[in-house]
Coordinates of C-alpha atoms in Angstrom, one line a residue:
Chain A
D1 CA 4.9 2.1 8.4
A2 CA 2.8 -1.1 8.3
G3 CA -0.6 -0.9 9.5
V4 CA -2.6 -3.8 11.0
I5 CA -2.2 -7.1 9.4
Q6 CA -4.2 -9.6 9.0
S7 CA -4.9 -13.3 7.3
P8 CA -5.8 -14.4 5.2
R9 CA -8.0 -12.1 4.0
H10 CA -10.9 -14.6 2.7
E11 CA -11.2 -18.0 3.8
V12 CA -13.8 -20.2 3.5
T13 CA -14.9 -23.3 4.5
E14 CA -17.0 -26.4 5.2
M15 CA -19.2 -27.0 8.7
G16 CA -17.4 -28.3 11.8
Q17 CA -13.8 -27.3 10.0
E18 CA -11.5 -25.0 12.7
V19 CA -10.5 -21.5 11.2
T20 CA -7.5 -19.6 12.6
L21 CA -7.3 -15.8 11.8
R22 CA -4.3 -14.0 12.4
C23 CA -3.1 -10.6 13.2
K24 CA -0.2 -9.0 13.6
P25 CA -1.0 -5.4 15.4
I26 CA 1.2 -1.7 14.9
S27 CA 4.7 -1.9 16.3
G28 CA 4.8 -0.2 19.8
H29 CA 0.2 -0.8 20.0
N30 CA 0.1 -2.4 23.4
S31 CA -3.8 -3.1 23.2
L32 CA -5.3 -5.6 20.9
F33 CA -9.1 -6.1 19.6
W34 CA -10.9 -8.7 17.9
Y35 CA -14.3 -7.4 16.4
R36 CA -16.7 -8.9 14.4
Q37 CA -19.2 -7.4 11.6
T38 CA -21.8 -9.0 10.3
M39 CA -25.5 -6.7 8.2
M40 CA -27.3 -7.6 11.0
R41 CA -25.3 -6.8 13.9
G42 CA -23.1 -4.6 12.8
L43 CA -19.7 -4.0 14.7
E44 CA -19.0 -6.2 17.8
L45 CA -16.4 -6.1 20.1
L46 CA -15.4 -10.3 20.7
I47 CA -12.3 -9.8 23.3
Y48 CA -9.4 -7.8 24.0
F49 CA -5.8 -7.9 25.0
N50 CA -3.7 -5.5 27.2
N51 CA -0.1 -6.4 27.8
N52 CA -0.5 -10.3 26.2
V53 CA -3.1 -10.7 28.6
P54 CA -7.2 -11.1 27.8
I55 CA -8.8 -8.3 29.3
D56 CA -12.4 -8.8 28.8
D57 CA -14.0 -11.7 26.6
S58 CA -17.8 -11.3 27.3
G59 CA -17.9 -10.5 23.7
M60 CA -16.9 -13.9 22.7
P61 CA -19.8 -15.8 21.2
E62 CA -19.3 -19.5 22.4
D63 CA -16.6 -21.7 23.6
R64 CA -16.0 -22.4 19.8
F65 CA -14.3 -19.4 20.1
S66 CA -11.3 -19.0 21.5
A67 CA -8.3 -16.4 21.3
K68 CA -4.9 -16.5 22.2
M69 CA -1.6 -13.7 22.4
P70 CA 1.2 -15.4 22.3
N71 CA 3.3 -12.3 22.5
A72 CA 2.9 -8.5 21.3
S73 CA 3.2 -8.8 17.9
F74 CA 0.9 -12.0 16.9
S75 CA -2.2 -13.0 18.5
T76 CA -4.8 -15.7 16.7
L77 CA -8.9 -16.3 16.4
K78 CA -9.5 -19.3 16.1
I79 CA -13.2 -21.2 16.0
Q80 CA -13.2 -25.0 16.4
P81 CA -16.1 -26.4 15.3
S82 CA -16.7 -23.6 12.7
E83 CA -20.6 -23.0 11.4
P84 CA -22.7 -20.9 8.4
R85 CA -24.0 -18.6 11.5
D86 CA -19.7 -17.6 11.6
S87 CA -19.7 -16.5 8.2
A88 CA -19.3 -12.6 8.5
V89 CA -15.9 -10.1 8.5
Y90 CA -13.2 -10.5 11.5
F91 CA -11.4 -7.3 11.8
C92 CA -8.3 -6.8 14.5
A93 CA -7.5 -3.0 15.4
S94 CA -4.3 -2.3 17.8
S95 CA -4.2 0.4 20.4
T96 CA -1.5 2.1 22.4
S97 CA -2.8 1.7 26.3
G98 CA -3.2 6.0 26.9
S99 CA -6.0 7.5 28.2
H100 CA -7.9 8.3 24.8
N101 CA -7.9 4.4 23.2
E102 CA -7.6 5.9 19.2
Q103 CA -8.2 2.2 17.9
F104 CA -6.6 1.1 14.0
F105 CA -8.1 -1.3 12.0
G106 CA -6.5 -3.6 10.0
P107 CA -8.7 -4.6 6.9
G108 CA -10.1 -7.8 8.3
T109 CA -10.8 -11.4 7.1
R110 CA -14.1 -12.3 5.9
L111 CA -14.4 -15.6 7.2
T112 CA -17.1 -17.6 4.4
V113 CA -18.5 -21.1 6.2
L114 CA -20.4 -23.4 4.3
Chain B
Q1 CA -30.6 0.0 24.6
K2 CA -28.3 0.4 22.1
E3 CA -25.6 2.1 24.1
V4 CA -24.7 4.5 20.8
E5 CA -27.7 5.6 18.6
Q6 CA -27.2 6.8 14.7
N7 CA -29.9 7.2 12.0
S8 CA -29.3 4.1 9.3
G9 CA -30.1 6.8 5.9
P10 CA -28.9 7.1 3.7
L11 CA -28.4 10.9 4.1
S12 CA -27.6 12.5 0.4
V13 CA -26.7 15.4 0.1
P14 CA -25.4 17.3 -3.4
E15 CA -21.8 18.2 -4.0
G16 CA -20.5 20.5 -2.2
A17 CA -23.1 21.1 0.3
I18 CA -22.1 20.3 4.3
A19 CA -23.3 16.7 5.2
S20 CA -24.1 16.8 9.0
L21 CA -24.0 13.2 10.8
N22 CA -25.4 12.9 14.0
C23 CA -24.9 10.3 16.9
T24 CA -26.7 10.4 20.4
Y25 CA -24.9 8.2 23.6
S26 CA -26.5 6.9 26.8
D27 CA -24.1 7.1 29.4
R28 CA -22.4 9.8 30.8
G29 CA -19.8 8.1 31.8
S30 CA -19.0 8.0 28.5
Q31 CA -15.2 10.2 28.0
S32 CA -13.2 9.8 24.3
F33 CA -15.5 9.3 21.3
F34 CA -14.5 8.5 17.7
W35 CA -16.1 9.3 14.3
Y36 CA -14.4 6.0 11.7
R37 CA -15.4 6.8 8.3
Q38 CA -16.0 3.6 6.3
Y39 CA -16.3 2.5 2.3
S40 CA -18.4 -0.9 1.1
G41 CA -15.9 -3.7 1.7
K42 CA -13.2 -2.3 3.5
S43 CA -12.3 -1.6 6.7
P44 CA -13.3 1.3 9.4
E45 CA -10.5 4.3 9.7
L46 CA -10.9 6.5 12.4
I47 CA -10.9 10.1 10.8
M48 CA -11.8 11.9 13.9
S49 CA -11.7 12.2 17.8
I50 CA -13.0 14.7 20.7
Y51 CA -12.4 14.4 24.0
S52 CA -13.6 18.1 24.9
N53 CA -17.5 19.8 24.9
G54 CA -16.6 22.5 21.7
D55 CA -15.6 22.1 18.0
K56 CA -12.4 20.1 17.4
E57 CA -11.6 21.2 12.8
D58 CA -10.0 19.1 10.9
G59 CA -9.3 19.7 7.2
R60 CA -13.3 19.4 6.1
F61 CA -14.2 18.1 8.9
T62 CA -15.5 18.9 11.8
A63 CA -16.5 16.7 14.9
Q64 CA -18.8 18.6 18.0
L65 CA -19.3 17.4 21.5
N66 CA -22.5 17.8 23.6
K67 CA -22.0 16.3 26.8
A68 CA -24.6 17.7 28.3
S69 CA -27.0 17.0 25.4
Q70 CA -25.6 13.6 25.3
Y71 CA -24.7 13.9 21.1
V72 CA -21.4 13.6 18.5
S73 CA -21.6 15.3 15.5
L74 CA -20.0 15.3 12.3
L75 CA -20.1 18.0 9.7
I76 CA -18.3 17.4 6.4
R77 CA -17.6 20.6 4.5
D78 CA -17.7 20.6 0.2
S79 CA -19.0 17.3 0.4
Q80 CA -17.8 15.4 -3.0
P81 CA -18.5 12.1 -4.1
S82 CA -15.7 10.4 -2.4
D83 CA -17.1 10.9 1.0
S84 CA -20.2 8.4 -0.3
A85 CA -19.5 5.7 2.7
T86 CA -20.8 4.6 6.5
Y87 CA -19.8 6.2 9.4
L88 CA -19.9 5.3 12.6
C89 CA -20.1 6.6 15.6
A90 CA -18.5 5.0 18.5
S91 CA -17.8 5.9 22.7
S92 CA -15.9 4.2 25.4
L93 CA -15.9 5.2 29.4
T94 CA -13.5 6.8 31.2
G95 CA -11.1 4.5 32.2
F96 CA -11.9 1.9 29.7
Q97 CA -10.7 1.2 26.1
K98 CA -13.6 -1.0 25.4
L99 CA -15.0 0.9 22.1
V100 CA -18.8 0.4 21.5
F101 CA -20.0 1.6 18.2
G102 CA -23.4 2.9 16.6
T103 CA -24.5 1.0 13.8
G104 CA -23.5 4.1 10.6
T105 CA -25.1 6.4 9.0
R106 CA -24.7 5.8 5.5
L107 CA -23.5 9.2 2.9
L108 CA -24.0 9.5 0.0
V109 CA -22.2 12.3 -2.1
S110 CA -24.5 13.1 -5.8
P111 CA -22.4 14.7 -8.3

């Protein structure tokens, strides 16, 4: 079975450019999570969706970040404009919405903003 | 205050020994607990979940939960060099899907 799929795996861009990260959750999972991981701050939850609806976006750093989930099999995380401090690894994870919420992570996108 | 605390390590153990990784949490409403393994440059991989007090065993791994003392531990028996990784502890509150992660403990298993 395919796991969570993320693209691109690596992204290098210049400050001020728009960046779009993509995620396809595991088929049948109806919850999707976006995380960011840095050495300084560890793994942080940015936003999560249940049944394509954003539930908690309190972790989104600022208005430059936005996320969408137009259907059950696709989500995007967009940064516009990007800044060097956005450099990090961005993970997408998915789970069923059962009571125990085991989350499975994608391979991540390593973003470097120059 | 961090809600899930872990010693950053590194924890060094010889091959074949038992590695003991510990985690404490501050919110008594936490219901579910997870251990993830993360190799350098890779994504977190779920290796154990535990929801009730006591022990849960899966192969060489045993997760232990003590809700009264608010700690979770992971024991790795017969440690192998391939177990060398960072181990992340995570918890979620009753009725919530949001996971709170600790900063992870780096484990080094020497041959």
